[in-house]
Short mmCIF file of C-alpha atoms in Angstrom, two decimals:
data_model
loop_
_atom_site.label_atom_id
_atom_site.label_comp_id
_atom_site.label_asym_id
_atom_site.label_seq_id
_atom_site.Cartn_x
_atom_site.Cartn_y
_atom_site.Cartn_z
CA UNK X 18 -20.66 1.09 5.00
CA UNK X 19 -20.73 1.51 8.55
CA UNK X 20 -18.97 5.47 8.36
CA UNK X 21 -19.32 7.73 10.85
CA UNK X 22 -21.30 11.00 9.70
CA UNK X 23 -17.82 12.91 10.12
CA UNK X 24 -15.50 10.69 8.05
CA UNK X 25 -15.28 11.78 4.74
CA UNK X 26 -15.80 8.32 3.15
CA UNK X 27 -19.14 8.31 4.25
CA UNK X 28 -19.55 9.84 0.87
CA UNK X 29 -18.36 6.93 -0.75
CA UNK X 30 -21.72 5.64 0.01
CA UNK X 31 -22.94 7.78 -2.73
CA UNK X 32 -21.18 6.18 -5.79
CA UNK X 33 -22.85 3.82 -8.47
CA UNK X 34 -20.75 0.51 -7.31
CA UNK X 35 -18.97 -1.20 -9.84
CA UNK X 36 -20.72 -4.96 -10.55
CA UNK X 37 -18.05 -8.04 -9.28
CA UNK X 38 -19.08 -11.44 -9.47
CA UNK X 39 -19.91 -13.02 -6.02
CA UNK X 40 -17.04 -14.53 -4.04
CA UNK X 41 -17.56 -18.17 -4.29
CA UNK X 42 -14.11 -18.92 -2.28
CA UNK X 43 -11.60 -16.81 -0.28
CA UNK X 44 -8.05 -16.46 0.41
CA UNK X 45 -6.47 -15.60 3.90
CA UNK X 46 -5.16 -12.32 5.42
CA UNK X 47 -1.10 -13.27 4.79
CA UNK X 48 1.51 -11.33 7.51
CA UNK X 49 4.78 -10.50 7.54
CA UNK X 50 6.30 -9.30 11.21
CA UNK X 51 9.31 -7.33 9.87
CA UNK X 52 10.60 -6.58 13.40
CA UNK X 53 10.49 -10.54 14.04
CA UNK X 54 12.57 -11.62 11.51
CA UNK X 55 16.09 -11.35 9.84
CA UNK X 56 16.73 -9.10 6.74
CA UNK X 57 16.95 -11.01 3.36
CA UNK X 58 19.81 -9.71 2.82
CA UNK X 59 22.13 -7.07 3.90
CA UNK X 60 24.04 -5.00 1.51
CA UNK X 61 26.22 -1.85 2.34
CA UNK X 62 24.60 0.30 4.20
CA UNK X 63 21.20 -1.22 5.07
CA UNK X 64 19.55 -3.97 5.85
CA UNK X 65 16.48 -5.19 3.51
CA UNK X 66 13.19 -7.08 3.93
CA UNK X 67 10.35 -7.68 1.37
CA UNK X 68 6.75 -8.96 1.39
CA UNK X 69 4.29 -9.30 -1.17
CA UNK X 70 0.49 -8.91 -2.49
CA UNK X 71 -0.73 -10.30 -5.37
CA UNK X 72 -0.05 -7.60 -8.00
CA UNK X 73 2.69 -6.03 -6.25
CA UNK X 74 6.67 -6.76 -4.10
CA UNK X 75 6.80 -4.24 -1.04
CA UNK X 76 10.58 -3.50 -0.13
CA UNK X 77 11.76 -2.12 3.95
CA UNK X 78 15.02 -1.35 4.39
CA UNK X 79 16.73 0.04 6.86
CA UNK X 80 19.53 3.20 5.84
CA UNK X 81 22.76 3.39 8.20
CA UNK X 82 25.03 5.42 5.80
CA UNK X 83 25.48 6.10 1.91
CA UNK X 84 23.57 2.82 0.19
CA UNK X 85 23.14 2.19 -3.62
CA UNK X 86 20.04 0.37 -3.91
CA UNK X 87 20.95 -0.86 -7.48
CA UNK X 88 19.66 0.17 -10.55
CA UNK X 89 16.08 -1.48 -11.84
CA UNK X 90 14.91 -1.32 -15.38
CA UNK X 91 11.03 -2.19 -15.19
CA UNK X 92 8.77 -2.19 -17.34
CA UNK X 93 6.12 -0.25 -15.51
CA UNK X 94 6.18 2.48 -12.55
CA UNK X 95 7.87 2.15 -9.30
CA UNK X 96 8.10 3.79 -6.09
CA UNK X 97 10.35 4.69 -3.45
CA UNK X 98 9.51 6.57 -0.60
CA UNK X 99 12.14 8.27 2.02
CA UNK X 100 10.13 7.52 5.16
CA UNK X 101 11.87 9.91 7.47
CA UNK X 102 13.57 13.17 7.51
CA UNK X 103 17.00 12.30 7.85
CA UNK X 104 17.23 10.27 5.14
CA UNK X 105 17.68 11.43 1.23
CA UNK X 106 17.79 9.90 -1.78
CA UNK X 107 19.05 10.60 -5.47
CA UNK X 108 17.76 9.42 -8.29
CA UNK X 109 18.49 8.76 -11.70
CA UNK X 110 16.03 8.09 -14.63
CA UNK X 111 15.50 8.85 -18.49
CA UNK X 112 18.58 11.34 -18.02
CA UNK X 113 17.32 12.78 -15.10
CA UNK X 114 19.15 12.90 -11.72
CA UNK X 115 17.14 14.18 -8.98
CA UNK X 116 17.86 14.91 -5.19
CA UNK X 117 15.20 14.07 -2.85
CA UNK X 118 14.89 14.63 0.38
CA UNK X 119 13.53 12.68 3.31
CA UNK X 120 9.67 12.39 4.03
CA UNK X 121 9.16 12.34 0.04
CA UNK X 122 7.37 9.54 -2.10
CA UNK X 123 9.18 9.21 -5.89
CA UNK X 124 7.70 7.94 -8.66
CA UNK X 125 10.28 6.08 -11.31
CA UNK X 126 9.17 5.89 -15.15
CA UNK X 127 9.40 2.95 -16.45
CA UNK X 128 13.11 1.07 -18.21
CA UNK X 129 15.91 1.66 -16.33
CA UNK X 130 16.58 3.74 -13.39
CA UNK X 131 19.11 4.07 -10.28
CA UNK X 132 18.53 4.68 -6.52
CA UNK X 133 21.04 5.96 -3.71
CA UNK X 134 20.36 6.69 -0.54
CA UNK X 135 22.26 8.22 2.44
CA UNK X 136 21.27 9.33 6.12
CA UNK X 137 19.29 7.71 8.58
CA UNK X 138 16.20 5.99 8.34
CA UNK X 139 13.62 4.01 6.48
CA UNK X 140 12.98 3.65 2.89
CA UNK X 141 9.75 1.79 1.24
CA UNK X 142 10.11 0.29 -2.40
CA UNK X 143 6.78 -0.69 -4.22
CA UNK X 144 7.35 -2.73 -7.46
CA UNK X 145 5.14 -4.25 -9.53
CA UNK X 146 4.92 -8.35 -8.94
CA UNK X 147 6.25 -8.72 -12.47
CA UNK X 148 9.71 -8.37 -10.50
CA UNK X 149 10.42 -12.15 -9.87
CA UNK X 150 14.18 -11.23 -8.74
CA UNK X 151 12.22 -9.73 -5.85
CA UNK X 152 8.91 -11.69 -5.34
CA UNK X 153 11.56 -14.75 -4.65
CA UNK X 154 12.67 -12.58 -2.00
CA UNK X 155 9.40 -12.20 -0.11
CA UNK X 156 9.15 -13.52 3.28
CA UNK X 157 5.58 -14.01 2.38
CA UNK X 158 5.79 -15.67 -0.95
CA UNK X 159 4.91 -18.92 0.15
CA UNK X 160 1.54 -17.49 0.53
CA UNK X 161 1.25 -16.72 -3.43
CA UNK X 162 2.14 -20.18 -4.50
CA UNK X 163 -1.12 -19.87 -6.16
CA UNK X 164 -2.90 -16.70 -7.15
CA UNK X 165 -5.78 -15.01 -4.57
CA UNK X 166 -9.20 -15.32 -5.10
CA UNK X 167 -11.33 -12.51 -6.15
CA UNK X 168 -8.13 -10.27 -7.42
CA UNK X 169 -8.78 -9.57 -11.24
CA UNK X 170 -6.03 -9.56 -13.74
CA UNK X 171 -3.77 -6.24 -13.34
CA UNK X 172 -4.17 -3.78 -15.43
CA UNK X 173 -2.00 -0.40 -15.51
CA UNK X 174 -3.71 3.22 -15.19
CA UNK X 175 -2.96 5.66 -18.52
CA UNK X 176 0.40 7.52 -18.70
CA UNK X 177 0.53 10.25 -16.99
CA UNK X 178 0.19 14.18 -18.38
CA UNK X 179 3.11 15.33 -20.14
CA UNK X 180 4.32 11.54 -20.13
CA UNK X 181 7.04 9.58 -17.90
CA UNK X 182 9.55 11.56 -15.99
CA UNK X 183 10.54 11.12 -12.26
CA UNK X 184 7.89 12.53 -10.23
CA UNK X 185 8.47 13.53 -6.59
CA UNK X 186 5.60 14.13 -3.88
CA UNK X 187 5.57 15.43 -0.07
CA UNK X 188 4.27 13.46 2.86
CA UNK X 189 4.32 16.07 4.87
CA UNK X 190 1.46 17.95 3.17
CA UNK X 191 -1.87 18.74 4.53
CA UNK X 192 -4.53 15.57 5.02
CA UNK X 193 -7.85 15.28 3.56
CA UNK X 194 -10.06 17.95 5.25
CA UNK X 195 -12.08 16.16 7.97
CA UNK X 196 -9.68 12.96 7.56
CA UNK X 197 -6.27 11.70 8.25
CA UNK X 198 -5.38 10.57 4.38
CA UNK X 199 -3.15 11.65 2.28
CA UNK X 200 -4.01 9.96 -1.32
CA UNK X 201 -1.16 9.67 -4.44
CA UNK X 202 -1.43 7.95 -7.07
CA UNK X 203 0.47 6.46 -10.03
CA UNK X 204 -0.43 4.27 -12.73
CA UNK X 205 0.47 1.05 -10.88
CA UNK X 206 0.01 2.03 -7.36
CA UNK X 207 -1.60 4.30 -4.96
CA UNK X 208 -0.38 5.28 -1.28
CA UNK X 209 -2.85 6.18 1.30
CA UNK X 210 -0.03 8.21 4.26
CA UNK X 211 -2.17 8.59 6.84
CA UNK X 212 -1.37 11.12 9.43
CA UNK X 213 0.22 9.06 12.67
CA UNK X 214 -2.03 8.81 15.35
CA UNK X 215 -1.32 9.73 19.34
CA UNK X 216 -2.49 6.91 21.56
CA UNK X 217 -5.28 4.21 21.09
CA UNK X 218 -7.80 4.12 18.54
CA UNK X 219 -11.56 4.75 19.70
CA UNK X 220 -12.51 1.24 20.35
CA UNK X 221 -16.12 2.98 19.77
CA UNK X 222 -15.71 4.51 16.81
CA UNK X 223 -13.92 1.64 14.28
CA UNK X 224 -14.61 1.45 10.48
CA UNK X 225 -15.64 -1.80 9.45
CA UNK X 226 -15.63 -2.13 5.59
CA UNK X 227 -14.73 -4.77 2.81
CA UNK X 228 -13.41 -4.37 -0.60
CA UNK X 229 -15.44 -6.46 -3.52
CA UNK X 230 -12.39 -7.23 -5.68
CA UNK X 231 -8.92 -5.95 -4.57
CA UNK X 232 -6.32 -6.24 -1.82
CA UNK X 233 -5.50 -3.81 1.04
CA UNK X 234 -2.10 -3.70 2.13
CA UNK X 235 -1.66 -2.29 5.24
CA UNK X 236 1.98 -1.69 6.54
CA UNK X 237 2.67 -0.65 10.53
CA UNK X 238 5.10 2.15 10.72
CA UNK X 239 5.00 2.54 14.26
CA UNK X 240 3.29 1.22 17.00
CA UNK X 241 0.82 -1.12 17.45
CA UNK X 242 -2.69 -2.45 15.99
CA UNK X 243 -5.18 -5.31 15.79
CA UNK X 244 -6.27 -5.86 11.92
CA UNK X 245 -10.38 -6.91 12.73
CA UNK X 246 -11.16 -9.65 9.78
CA UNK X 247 -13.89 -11.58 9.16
CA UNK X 248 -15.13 -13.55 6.04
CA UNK X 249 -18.15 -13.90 4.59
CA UNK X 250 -20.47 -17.12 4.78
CA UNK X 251 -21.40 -18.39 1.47
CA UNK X 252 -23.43 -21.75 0.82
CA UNK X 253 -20.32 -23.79 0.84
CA UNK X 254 -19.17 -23.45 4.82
CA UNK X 255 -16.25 -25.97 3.41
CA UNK X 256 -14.59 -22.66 2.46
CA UNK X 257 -15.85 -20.89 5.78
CA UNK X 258 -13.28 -18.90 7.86
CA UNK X 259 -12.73 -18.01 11.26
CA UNK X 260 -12.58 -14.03 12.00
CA UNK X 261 -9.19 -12.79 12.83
CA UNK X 262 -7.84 -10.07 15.64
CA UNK X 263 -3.97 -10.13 14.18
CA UNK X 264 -2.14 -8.17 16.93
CA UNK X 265 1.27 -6.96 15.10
CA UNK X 266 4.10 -4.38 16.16
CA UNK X 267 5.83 -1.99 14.22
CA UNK X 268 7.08 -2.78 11.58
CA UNK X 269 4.79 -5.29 9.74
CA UNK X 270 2.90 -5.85 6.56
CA UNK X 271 -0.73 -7.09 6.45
CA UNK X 272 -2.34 -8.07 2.96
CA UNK X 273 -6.21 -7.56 3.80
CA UNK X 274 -7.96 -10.15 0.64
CA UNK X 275 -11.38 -9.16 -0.57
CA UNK X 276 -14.66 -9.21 0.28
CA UNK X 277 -13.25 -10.14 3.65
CA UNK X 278 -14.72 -7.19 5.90
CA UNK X 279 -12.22 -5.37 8.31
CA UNK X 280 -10.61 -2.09 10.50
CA UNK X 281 -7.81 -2.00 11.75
CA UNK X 282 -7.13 -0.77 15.33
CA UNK X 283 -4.04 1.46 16.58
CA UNK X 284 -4.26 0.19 20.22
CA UNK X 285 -0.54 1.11 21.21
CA UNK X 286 0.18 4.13 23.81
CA UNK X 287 2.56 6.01 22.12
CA UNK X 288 2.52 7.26 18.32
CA UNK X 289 0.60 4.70 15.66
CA UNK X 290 1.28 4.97 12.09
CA UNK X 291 -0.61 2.95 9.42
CA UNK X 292 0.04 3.03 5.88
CA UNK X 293 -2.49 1.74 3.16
CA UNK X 294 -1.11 0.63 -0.59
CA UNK X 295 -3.26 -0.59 -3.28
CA UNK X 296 -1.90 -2.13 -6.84
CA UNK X 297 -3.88 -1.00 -8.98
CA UNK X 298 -4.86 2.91 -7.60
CA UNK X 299 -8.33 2.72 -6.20
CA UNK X 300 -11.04 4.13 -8.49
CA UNK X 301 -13.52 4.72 -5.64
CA UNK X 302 -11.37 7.16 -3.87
CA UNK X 303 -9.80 8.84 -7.24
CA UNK X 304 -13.50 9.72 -8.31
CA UNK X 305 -13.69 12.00 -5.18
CA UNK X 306 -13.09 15.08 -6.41
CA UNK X 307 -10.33 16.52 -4.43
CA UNK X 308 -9.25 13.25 -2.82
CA UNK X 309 -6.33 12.49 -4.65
CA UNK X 310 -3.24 14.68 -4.49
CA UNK X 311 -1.32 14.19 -7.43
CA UNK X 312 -4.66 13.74 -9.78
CA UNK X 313 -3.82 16.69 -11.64
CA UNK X 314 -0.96 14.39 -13.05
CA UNK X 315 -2.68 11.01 -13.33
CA UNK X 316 -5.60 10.70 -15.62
CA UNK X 317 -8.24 7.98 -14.43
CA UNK X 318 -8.96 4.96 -17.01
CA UNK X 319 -12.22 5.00 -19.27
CA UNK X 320 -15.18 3.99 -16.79
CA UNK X 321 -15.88 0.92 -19.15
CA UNK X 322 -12.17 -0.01 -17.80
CA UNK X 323 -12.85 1.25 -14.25
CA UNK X 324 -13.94 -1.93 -12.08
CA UNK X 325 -11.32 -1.65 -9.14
CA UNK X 326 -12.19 -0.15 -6.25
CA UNK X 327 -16.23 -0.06 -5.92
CA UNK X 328 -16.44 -0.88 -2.28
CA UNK X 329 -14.82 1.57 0.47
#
């Protein structure tokens, strides 16, 4: 992996890689420009768009006011996230009622649960795909009329220590030492909130990479990037693809599909911000010790289970 000597993932080098079965056909980066179109719908209070990977339905929604985002009874984790300072949230799970405020990520148990929000600002939902009510929702669903290639079945991480409760996490915490990430995980997810960035990316100094067997979801903050992709040949150039510079503005969603290689770029002049999500949690980055934030409360499957997540 083309690291530089300084990024901490150059480590990543290091691990035993997982086997995957060679990629005899590919599916395409799919987009979403948020700021280009209309919400799906607009309650009280906010406005709402969604997109959507293969394993998982990616909620943006705008806060202008007090908002009840409904109550949800899934069967598996969920997250929210208060993207900004000004605005809070309360929720209510398993008897719990708990008052969170902005620049937090919460993690809902599974049955049913209850969000409200209030302020000023943005708030990300991440559910799992098993959510049809919200998948038919997706601007991008079209895109997932049939399933990607090279994306095993999901399969959920093990409960977490002391079992399911609402769990609440800062954003606003240290990074990585030596790297921009901020790593929590969950037993259906894992969030990757990178530190923003000033200015343009070092056109120099990109990361070129590829996952073997799981998606990237990359969602645009602020600012502006180029998502690099290319594909790679196999003996069949029927299923051969042309690389792709996909310019997009704040906000956006990109769904990077394996073993396509890519970087994305922050090439706007004033504050970039870049958010990675992966459904399942990655099992490359969680064996770093350290990495991970919230390991302490998520145990890591058996390695006979542990496939996801070999390439960086």
């Amino acid at each position: 992996m083309p690291y530089g000597a300084s990024d901490p993932r150059s480590a990543l080098a290091t691990a035993t890689p997982a086997a995957a079965p060679a990629a005899t056909d590919y599916s395409g980066l799919s987009t979403v420009e948020l700021s280009e179109l209309a919400p799906a719908i607009e309650p009280p209070g906010r406005r709402d768009w969604w997109a959507r990977g293969q394993n998982f339905v990616l909620g943006w929604s705008i806060v202008d006011g007090d908002t009840d985002l409904g109550e949800r009874d899934e069967p598996e984790e969920h997250v929210v996230i208060a993207a900004d300072p000004r605005v809070s949230l309360v929720v209510e799970a398993r008897g719990e009622r708990v008052e969170v405020p902005g620049e937090r990520m919460v993690v809902l148990p599974p049955g049913r649960s209850r969000v409200r929000a209030a302020g000023s600002g943005r708030v990300i939902r991440l559910v799992r795909s098993t959510a049809t009510d919200l998948v038919d929702l997706a601007a991008n669903a079209a895109d997932y009329a049939l399933p990607h290639h090279n994306v095993p079945e999901f399969a959920a991480w093990p409960e977490p220590v002391g079992g399911y409760r609402v769990r609440v996490y800062d954003l606003t915490v240290p990074t990585l030492p030596g790297s921009p990430f901020r790593l929590y995980r969950c037993t259906t997810f894992m969030v990757n909130w990178i530190r923003p960035q000033p200015g343009p990316r070092d056109a120099t100094r990109l990361s070129p990479h590829h996952h073997d067997d799981f998606e990237q979801c990359s969602l645009v903050l602020d600012g502006e990037y180029v998502h690099h992709v290319r594909w790679p040949w196999t003996t069949d150039s029927t299923v051969w693809r042309d690389d792709q510079h996909h310019r997009t503005t704040a906000p956006s969603v990109a769904i990077i599909p394996p073993p396509s290689q890519h970087t994305s770029e922050a090439v706007g002049m004033g504050t970039n911000h870049l958010v990675d999500i992966f459904s399942p949690p990655r099992v490359d980055f969680s064996s770093m010790e350290g990495w991970v934030l919230n390991a302490a409360d998520y145990p890591m499957p058996s390695p006979a289970a542990s496939s996801t997540g070999a390439e960086a």
